[in-house]
Coordinates of C-alpha atoms and ligand atoms in Angstrom, one line a residue:
X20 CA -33.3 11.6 -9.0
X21 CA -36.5 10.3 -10.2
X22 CA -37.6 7.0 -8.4
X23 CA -40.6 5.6 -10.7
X24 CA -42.7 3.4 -9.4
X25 CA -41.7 -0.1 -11.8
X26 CA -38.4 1.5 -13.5
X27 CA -37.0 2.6 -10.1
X28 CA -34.2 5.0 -10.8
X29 CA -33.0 3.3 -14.2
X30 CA -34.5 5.7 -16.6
X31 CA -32.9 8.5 -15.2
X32 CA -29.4 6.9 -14.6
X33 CA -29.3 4.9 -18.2
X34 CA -30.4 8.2 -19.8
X35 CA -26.8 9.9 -18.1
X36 CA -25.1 7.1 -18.2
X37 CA -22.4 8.4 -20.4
X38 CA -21.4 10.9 -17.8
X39 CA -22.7 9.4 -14.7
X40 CA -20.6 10.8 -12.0
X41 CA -20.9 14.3 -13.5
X42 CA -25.6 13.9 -12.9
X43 CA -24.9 12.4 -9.8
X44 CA -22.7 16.2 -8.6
X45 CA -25.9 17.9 -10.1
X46 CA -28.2 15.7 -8.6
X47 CA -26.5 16.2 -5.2
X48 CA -25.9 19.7 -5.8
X49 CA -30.0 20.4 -6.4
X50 CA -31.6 18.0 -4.4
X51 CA -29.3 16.4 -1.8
X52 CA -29.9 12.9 -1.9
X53 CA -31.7 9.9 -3.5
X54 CA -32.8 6.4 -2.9
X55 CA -30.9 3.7 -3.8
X56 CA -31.2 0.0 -4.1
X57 CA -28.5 -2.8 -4.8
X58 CA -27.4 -6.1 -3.1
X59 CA -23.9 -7.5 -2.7
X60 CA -24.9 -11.0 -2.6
X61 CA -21.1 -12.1 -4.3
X62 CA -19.6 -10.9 -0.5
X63 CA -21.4 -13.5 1.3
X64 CA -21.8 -12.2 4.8
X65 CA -18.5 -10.5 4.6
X66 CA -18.0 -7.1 6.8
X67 CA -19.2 -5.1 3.8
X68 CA -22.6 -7.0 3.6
X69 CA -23.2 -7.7 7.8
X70 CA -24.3 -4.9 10.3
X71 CA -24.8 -4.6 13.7
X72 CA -23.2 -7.3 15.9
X73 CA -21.6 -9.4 13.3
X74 CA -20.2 -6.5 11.7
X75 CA -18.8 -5.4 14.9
X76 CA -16.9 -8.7 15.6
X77 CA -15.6 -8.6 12.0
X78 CA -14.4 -5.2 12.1
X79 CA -12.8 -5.4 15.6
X80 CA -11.3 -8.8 13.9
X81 CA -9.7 -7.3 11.0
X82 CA -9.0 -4.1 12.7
X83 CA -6.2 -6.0 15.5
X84 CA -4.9 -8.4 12.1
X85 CA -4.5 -5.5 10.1
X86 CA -2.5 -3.5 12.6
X87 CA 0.2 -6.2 13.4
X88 CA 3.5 -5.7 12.8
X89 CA 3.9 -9.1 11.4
X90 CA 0.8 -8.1 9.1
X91 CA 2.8 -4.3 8.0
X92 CA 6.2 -6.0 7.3
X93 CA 5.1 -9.4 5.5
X94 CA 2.8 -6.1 3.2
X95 CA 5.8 -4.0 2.5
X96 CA 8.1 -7.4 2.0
X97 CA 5.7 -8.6 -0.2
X98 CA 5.8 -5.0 -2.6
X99 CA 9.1 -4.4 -2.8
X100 CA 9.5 -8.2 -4.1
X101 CA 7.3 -7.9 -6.5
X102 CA 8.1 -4.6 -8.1
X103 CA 11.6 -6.0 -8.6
X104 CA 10.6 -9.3 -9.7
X105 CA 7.8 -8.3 -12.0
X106 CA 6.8 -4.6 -12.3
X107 CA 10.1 -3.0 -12.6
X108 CA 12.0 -5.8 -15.3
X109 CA 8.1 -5.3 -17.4
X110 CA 8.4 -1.5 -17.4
X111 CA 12.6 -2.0 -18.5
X112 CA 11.0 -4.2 -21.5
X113 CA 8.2 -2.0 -22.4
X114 CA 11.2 1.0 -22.6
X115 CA 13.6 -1.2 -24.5
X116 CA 11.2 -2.5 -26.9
X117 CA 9.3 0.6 -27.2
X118 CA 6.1 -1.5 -26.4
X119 CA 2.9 0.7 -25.5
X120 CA 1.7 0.3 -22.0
X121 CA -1.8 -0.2 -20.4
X122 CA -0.8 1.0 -16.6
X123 CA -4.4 0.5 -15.2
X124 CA -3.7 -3.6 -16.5
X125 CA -0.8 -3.4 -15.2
X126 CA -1.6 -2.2 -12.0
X127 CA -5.1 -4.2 -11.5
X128 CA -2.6 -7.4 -12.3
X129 CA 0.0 -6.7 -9.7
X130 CA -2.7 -5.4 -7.0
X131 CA -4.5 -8.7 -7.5
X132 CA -1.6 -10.7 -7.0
X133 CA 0.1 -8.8 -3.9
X134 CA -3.2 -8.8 -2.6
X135 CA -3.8 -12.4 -2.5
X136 CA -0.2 -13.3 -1.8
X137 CA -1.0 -11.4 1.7
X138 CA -4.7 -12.7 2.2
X139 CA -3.9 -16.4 0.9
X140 CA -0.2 -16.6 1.2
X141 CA -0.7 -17.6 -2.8
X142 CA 0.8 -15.4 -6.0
X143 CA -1.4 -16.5 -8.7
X144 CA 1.3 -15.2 -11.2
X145 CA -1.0 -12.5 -13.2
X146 CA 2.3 -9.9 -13.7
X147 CA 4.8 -11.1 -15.6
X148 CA 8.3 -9.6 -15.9
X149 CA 8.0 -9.5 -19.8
X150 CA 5.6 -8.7 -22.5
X151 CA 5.5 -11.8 -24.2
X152 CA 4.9 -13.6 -20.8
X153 CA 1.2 -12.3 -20.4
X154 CA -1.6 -14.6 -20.1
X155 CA -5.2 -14.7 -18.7
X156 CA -5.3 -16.1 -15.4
X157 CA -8.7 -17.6 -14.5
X158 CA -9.5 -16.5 -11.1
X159 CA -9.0 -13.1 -12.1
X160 CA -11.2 -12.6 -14.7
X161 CA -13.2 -14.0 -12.1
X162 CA -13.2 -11.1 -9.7
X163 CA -13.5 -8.5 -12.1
X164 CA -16.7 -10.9 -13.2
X165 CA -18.2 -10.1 -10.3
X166 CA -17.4 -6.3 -9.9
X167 CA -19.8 -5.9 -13.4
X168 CA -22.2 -8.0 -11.6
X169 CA -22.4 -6.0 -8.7
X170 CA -23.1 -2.9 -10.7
X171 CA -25.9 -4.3 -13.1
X172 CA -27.7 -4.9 -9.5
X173 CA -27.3 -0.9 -8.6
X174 CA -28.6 -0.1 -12.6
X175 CA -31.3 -3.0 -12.9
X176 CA -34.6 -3.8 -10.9
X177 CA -34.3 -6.3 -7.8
X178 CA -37.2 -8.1 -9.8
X179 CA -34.7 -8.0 -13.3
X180 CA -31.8 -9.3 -11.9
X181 CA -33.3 -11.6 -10.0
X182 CA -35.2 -13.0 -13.0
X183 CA -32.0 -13.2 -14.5
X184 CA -30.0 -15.1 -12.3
X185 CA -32.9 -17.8 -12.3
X186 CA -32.8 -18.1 -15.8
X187 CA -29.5 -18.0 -16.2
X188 CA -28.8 -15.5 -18.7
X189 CA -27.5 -11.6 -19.2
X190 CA -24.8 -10.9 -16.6
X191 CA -26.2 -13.0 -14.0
X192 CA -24.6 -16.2 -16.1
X193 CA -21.1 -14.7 -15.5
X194 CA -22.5 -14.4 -11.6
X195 CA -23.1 -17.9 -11.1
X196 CA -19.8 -19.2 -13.5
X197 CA -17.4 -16.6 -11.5
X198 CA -19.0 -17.7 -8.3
X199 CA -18.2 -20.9 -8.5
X200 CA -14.2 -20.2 -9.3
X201 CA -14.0 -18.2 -7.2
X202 CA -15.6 -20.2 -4.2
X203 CA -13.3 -23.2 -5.8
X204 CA -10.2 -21.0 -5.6
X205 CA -10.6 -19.9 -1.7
X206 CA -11.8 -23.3 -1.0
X207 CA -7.8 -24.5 -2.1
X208 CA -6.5 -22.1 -0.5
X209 CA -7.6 -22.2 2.4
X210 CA -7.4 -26.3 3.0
X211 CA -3.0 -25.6 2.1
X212 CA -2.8 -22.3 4.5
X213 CA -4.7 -24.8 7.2
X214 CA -3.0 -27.9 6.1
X215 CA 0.1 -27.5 8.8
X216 CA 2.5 -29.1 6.1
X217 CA 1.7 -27.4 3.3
X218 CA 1.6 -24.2 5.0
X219 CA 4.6 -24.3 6.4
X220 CA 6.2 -24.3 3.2
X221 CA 4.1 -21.7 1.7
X222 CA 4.6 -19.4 4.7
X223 CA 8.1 -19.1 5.1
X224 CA 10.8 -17.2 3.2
X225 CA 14.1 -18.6 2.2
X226 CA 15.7 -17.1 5.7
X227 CA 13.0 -19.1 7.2
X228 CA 11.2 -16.3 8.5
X229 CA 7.7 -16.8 9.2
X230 CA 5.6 -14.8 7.0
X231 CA 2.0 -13.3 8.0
X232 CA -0.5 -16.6 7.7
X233 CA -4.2 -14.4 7.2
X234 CA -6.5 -17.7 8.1
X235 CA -4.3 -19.2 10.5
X236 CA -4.5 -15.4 12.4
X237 CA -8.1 -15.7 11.4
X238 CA -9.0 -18.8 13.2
X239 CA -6.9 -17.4 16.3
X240 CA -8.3 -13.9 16.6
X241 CA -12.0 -15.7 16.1
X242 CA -11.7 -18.5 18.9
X243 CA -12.5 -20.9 16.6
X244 CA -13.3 -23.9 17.1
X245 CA -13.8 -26.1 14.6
X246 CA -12.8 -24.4 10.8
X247 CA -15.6 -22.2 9.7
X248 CA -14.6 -22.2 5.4
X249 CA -17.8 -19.9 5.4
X250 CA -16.7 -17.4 7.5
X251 CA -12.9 -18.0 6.6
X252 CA -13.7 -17.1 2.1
X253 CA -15.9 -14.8 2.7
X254 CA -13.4 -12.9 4.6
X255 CA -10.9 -13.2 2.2
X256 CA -13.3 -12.7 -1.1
X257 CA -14.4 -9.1 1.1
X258 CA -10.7 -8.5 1.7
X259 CA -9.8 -9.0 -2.0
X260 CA -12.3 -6.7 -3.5
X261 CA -11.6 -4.1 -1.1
X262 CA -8.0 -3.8 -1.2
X263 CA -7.4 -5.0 -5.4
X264 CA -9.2 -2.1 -7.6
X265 CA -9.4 0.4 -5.4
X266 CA -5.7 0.5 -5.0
X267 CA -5.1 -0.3 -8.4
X268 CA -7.9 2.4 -9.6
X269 CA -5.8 4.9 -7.3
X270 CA -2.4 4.4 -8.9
X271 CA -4.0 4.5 -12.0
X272 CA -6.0 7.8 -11.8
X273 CA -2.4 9.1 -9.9
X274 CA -0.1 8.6 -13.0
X275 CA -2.5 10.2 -15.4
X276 CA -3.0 13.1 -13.1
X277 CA 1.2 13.3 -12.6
X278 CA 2.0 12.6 -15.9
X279 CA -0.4 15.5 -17.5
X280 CA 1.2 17.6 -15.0
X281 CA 5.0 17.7 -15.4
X282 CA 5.5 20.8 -13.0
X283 CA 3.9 18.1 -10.0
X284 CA 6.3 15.1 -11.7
X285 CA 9.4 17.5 -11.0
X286 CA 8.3 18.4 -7.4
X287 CA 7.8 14.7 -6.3
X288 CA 11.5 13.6 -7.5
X289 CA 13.1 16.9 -6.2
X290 CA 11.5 15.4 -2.9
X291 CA 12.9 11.6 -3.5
X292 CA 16.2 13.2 -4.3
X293 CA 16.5 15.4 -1.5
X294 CA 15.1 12.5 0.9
X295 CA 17.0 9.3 -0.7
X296 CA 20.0 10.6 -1.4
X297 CA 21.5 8.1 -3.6
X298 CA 19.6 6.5 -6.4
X299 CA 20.6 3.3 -6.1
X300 CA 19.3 2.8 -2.3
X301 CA 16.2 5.4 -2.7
X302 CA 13.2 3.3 -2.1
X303 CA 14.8 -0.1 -1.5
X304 CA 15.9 0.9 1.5
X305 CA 13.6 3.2 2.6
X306 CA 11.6 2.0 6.0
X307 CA 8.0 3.0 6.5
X308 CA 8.6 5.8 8.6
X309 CA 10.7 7.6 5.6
X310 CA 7.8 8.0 3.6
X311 CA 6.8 10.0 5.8
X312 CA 9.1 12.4 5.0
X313 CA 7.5 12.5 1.2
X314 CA 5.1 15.7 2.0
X315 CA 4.4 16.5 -1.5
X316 CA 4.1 13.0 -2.8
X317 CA 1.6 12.2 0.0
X318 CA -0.6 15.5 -1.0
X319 CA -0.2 14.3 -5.0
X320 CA -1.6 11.0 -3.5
X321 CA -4.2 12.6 -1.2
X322 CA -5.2 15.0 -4.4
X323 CA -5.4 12.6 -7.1
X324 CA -7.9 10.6 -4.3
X325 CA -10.4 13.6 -3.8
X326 CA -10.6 14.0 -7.6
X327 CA -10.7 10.5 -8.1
X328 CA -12.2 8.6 -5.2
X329 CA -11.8 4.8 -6.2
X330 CA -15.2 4.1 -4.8
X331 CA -17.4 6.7 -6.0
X332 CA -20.2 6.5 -4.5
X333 CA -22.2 4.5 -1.4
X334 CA -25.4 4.3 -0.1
X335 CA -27.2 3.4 3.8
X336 CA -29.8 2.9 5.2
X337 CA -31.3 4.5 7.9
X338 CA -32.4 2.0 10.6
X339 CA -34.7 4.9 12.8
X340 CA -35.8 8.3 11.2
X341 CA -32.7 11.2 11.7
X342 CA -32.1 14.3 10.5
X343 CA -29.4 15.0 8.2
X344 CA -26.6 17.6 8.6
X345 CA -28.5 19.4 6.1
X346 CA -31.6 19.7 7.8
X347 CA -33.2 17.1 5.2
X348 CA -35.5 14.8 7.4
X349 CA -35.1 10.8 7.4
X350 CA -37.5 8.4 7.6
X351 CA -37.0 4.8 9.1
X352 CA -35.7 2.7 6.4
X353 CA -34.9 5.3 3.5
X354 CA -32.0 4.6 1.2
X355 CA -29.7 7.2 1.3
X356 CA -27.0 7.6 -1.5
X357 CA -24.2 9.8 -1.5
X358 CA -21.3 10.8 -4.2
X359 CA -17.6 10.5 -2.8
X360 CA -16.8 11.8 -6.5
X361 CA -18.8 15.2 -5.9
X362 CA -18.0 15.3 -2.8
X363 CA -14.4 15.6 -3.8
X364 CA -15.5 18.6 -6.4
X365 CA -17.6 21.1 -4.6
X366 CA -16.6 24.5 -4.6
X367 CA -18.9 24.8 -1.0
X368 CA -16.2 21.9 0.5
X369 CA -13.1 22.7 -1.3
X370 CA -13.4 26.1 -2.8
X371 CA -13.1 27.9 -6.1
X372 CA -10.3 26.1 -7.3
X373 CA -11.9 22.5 -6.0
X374 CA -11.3 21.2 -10.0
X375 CA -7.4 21.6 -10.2
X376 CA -4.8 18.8 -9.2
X377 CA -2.7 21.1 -6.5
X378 CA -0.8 18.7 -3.9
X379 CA 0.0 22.1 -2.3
X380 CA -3.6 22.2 -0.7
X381 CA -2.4 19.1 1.8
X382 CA 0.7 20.9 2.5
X383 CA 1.4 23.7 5.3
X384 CA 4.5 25.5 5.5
X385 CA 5.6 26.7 8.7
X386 CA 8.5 27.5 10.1
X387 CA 10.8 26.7 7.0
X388 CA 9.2 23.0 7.3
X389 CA 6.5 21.5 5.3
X390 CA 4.2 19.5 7.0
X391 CA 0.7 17.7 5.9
X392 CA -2.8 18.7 6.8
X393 CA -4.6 16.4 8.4
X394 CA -8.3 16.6 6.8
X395 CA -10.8 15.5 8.6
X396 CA -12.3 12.2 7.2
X397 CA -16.0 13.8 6.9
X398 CA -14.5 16.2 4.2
X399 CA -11.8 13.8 2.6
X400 CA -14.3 11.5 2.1
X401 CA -12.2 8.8 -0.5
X402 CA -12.0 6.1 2.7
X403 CA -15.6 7.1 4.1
X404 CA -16.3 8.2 7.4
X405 CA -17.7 7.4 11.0
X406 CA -17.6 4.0 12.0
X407 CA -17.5 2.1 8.3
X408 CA -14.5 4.2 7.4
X409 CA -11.9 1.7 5.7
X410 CA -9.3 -0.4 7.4
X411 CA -6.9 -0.1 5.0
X412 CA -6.4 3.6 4.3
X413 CA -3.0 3.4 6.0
X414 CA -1.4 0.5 4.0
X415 CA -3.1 1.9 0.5
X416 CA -1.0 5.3 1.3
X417 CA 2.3 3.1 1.7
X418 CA 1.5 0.7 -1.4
X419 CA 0.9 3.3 -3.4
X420 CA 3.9 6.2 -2.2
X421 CA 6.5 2.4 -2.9
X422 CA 4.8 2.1 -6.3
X423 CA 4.9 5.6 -7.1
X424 CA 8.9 6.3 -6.1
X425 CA 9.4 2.7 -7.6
X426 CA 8.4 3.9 -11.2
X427 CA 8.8 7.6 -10.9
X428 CA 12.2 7.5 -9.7
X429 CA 13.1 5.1 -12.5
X430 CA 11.0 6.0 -15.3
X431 CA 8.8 8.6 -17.3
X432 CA 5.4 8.1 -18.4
X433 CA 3.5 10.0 -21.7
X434 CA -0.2 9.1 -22.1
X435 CA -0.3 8.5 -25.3
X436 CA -1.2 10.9 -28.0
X437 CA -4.9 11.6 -28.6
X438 CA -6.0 8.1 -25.9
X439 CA -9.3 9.3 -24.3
X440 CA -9.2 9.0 -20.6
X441 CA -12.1 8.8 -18.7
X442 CA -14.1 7.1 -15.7
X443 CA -15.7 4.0 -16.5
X444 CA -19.5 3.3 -15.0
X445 CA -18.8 1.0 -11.7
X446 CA -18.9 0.6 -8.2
X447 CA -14.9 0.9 -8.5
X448 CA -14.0 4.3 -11.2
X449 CA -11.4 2.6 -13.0
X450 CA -10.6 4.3 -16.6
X451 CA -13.0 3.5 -19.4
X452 CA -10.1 2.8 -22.0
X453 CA -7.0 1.9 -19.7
X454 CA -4.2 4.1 -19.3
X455 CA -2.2 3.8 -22.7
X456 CA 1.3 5.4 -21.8
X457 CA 5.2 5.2 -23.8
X458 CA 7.9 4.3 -21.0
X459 CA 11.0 5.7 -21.2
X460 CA 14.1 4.9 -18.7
X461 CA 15.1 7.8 -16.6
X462 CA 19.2 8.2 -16.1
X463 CA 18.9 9.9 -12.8
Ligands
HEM21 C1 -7.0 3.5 -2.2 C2 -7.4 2.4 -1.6 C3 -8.7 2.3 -0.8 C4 -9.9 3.1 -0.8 C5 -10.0 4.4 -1.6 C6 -10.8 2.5 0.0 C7 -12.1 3.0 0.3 C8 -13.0 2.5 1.2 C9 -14.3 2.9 1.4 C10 -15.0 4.1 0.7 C11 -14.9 2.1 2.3 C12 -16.4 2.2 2.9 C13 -17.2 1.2 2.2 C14 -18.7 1.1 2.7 O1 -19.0 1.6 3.8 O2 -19.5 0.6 2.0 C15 -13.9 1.1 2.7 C16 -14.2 0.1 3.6 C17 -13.3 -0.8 3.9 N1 -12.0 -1.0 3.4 FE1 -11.1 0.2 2.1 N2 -10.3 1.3 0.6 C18 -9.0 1.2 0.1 C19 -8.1 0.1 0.3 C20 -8.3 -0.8 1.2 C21 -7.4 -1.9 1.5 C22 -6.0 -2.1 0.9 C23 -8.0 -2.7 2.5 C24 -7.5 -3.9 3.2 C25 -6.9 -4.9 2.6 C26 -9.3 -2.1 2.8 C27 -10.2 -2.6 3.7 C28 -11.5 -2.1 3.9 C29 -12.4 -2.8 4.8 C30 -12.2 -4.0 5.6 C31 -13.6 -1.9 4.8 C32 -14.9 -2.2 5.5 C33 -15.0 -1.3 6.8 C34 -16.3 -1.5 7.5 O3 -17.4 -1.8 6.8 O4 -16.3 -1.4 8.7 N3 -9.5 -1.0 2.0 N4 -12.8 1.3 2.0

């Protein structure tokens, strides 16, 4: 990609903006590789903006919290109560009342608030159970603020932005306005999860059963001493972002794939049926380790992943000179950025038919049993790879097989007629327009 010497790489990537992931294959595909520049300021020095050392103590951190059982119960707990509280009774409405449906709002609403009901032990209420219940809710906007943010720094000169946020103007006003709520947001938060009263009450269901405190097991895991806020929000802000729109972009890119393929939509509730046997109990019921037994839903998941990697692309940078895989030398400090999104479409990685949504490619049938392939990270690359790979690939596979049986089993989705879907230009590929879809109740 063309790197001039004031411009940087703008020219090139404002000139193909309007298909951005498709320059970036054929960049890839020619070349190999590029420089790229951007800073994540809005993460503080979270574990997606620290290396080294402090990354390492983050990471082993979050690693131990997120692998609790306390943490994986209070997760699933937390979905199935808000599917039947908010996402199933909206999707009833929508049927009944024939209302048109934007899932990707819909899902970026209830991701945000399961996400911070597990991080801050708070439901900021963004999903209503009814249609005529919808309101803005400030500290979302917020976040998704700051996701546009982040990707005017990848598309604009450091010297730009940084001009801008000085002055106060373009989207580096928003940076500085959304900062603040957010910082004000985690700041309450955090004094009731920490406030021993107040947290008490928060924390603990109507059987009085603790539920998973994040900064109380924070300041534990950390030997803290005295309460680091610093450390304490910009874990959380890092663990929003990373586990809100991806998830949400995810489900999102899922249902459009199932619902333009009916054959697929059949399959996956010819597999609830046979596993759940009675409708009623299906996915209510249904432990962790029953999901398991969803083969094809987990290769529809895996599939609509590759095509559709919620973060589609990265960069590093190289701290001594290498040599890449591809024989392409490294120098000391050279940006390297690569495409999760082309990766996931090359006919070299996953052959001639790389472009089709088949959820048979993750399946291996042996024996008169189906079984998944396990694909090794470096070519299913939607979670990374190597040591940065993501910490929450596990729990994003069991959010999004409960949503999925959740509204499959109960309900069918049609995009609607002649609504253009396609990737919106971010650091998270959510859809440009939504996903517009009619609802209709499934009698099972
Ligand atoms: C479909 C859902 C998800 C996808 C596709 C995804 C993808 C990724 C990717 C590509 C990275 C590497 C980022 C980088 O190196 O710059 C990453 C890192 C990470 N992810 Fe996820 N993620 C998902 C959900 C989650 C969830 C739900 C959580 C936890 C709440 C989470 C926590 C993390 C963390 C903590 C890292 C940083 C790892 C490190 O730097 O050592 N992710 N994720």
């Amino acid at each position: 990609m063309p790197n001039l010497p004031l411009f940087g790489m703008l020219p090139a990537m404002l000139w193909n903006l309007s298909n951005i992931h498709e320059y970036f294959t054929i960049t890839l595909k020619q070349s190999g590789g590029s420089e790229f520049h951007q800073k994540f300021e809005v993460l503080g020095d979270g574990i997606f903006n620290s290396d080294s050392h402090i990354w390492k103590h983050q990471r082993d951190i979050l690693q131990s919290l997120l692998n609790q059982n306390i943490f994986q119960n209070f997760f699933t707990k937390s979905i199935h109560k808000k599917l039947e509280g908010c996402l199933l009774p909206l999707l009833n409405d929508a049927s009944e009342s024939k209302t048109i449906v934007d899932l990707q709002n819909i899902f970026q609403r209830f991701t945000f608030d399961h996400i911070c009901t597990m991080m801050l032990a708070f439901d900021p209420n963004c999903l209503p159970s009814k249609f005529t219940e919808f309101q803005e809710v400030v500290s979302e906007k917020a976040f998704n603020n700051i996701g546009d943010v982040i990707l005017n720094r990848h598309f604009f000169p450091r010297t730009l932005w940084k001009l801008q946020k000085w002055l106060q103007i373009g989207s580096e006003k928003h940076s500085i306005s959304s900062q603040q709520i957010i910082d004000q947001f985690l700041h309450e938060c955090i004094s009731s999860n920490l406030d021993e009263d107040k947290s008490r009450d928060i924390n603990c269901t109507q059987e009085d059963e603790p539920n998973f405190n994040m900064f109380k097991a924070l300041v534990k895991e950390s030997a803290m001493e005295q309460t680091d806020y610093k450390f304490l929000s910009d874990t959380a802000i890092n663990l929003l972002l990373a586990g809100r729109d991806t998830v949400s972009a995810g489900l999102s890119w899922f249902f459009w794939l199932v619902s333009t393929h009916p054959n697929v939509e059949t399959k996956i509730l010819e597999e609830i049926r046979a596993n759940f046997k009675t409708s009623e109990e299906n996915w209510l019921s249904s432990g962790v380790e029953n999901l398991n037994k969803l083969v094809y839903l987990h290769g529809a998941i895996s599939e609509a992943l590759r095509l559709f990697p919620p973060v589609p692309f990265e960069h590093k940078c190289a701290i001594k000179s290498d040599i890449l895989p591809s024989g392409d030398h490294i120098s000391p400090n050279t940006m390297i950025y690569y495409s999760l999104y082309s990766m996931g479409r090359m006919e070299q990685i996953w052959g001639n038919d790389c472009l089709e949504f088949k959820p048979e490619r993750w399946i291996l049938e042996r024996e008169g049993r189906s079984n998944n392939i396990d694909i090794p990270s470096y070519k299913f690359i939607a979670f990374n790879a190597g040591p940065r790979s993501c910490l929450g690939k596990s729990i994003s596979f069991i959010q999004m097989k409960i949503v999925a049986i959740a509204m499959l089993w109960n309900f069918h989705f049609q995009v609607v007629e002649g609504h253009l879907v396609c990737p919106r230009v971010s650091v998270i590929s959510h859809m440009k327009h939504g996903l517009k879809v009619h609802v209709t109740k499934r009698s099972n």
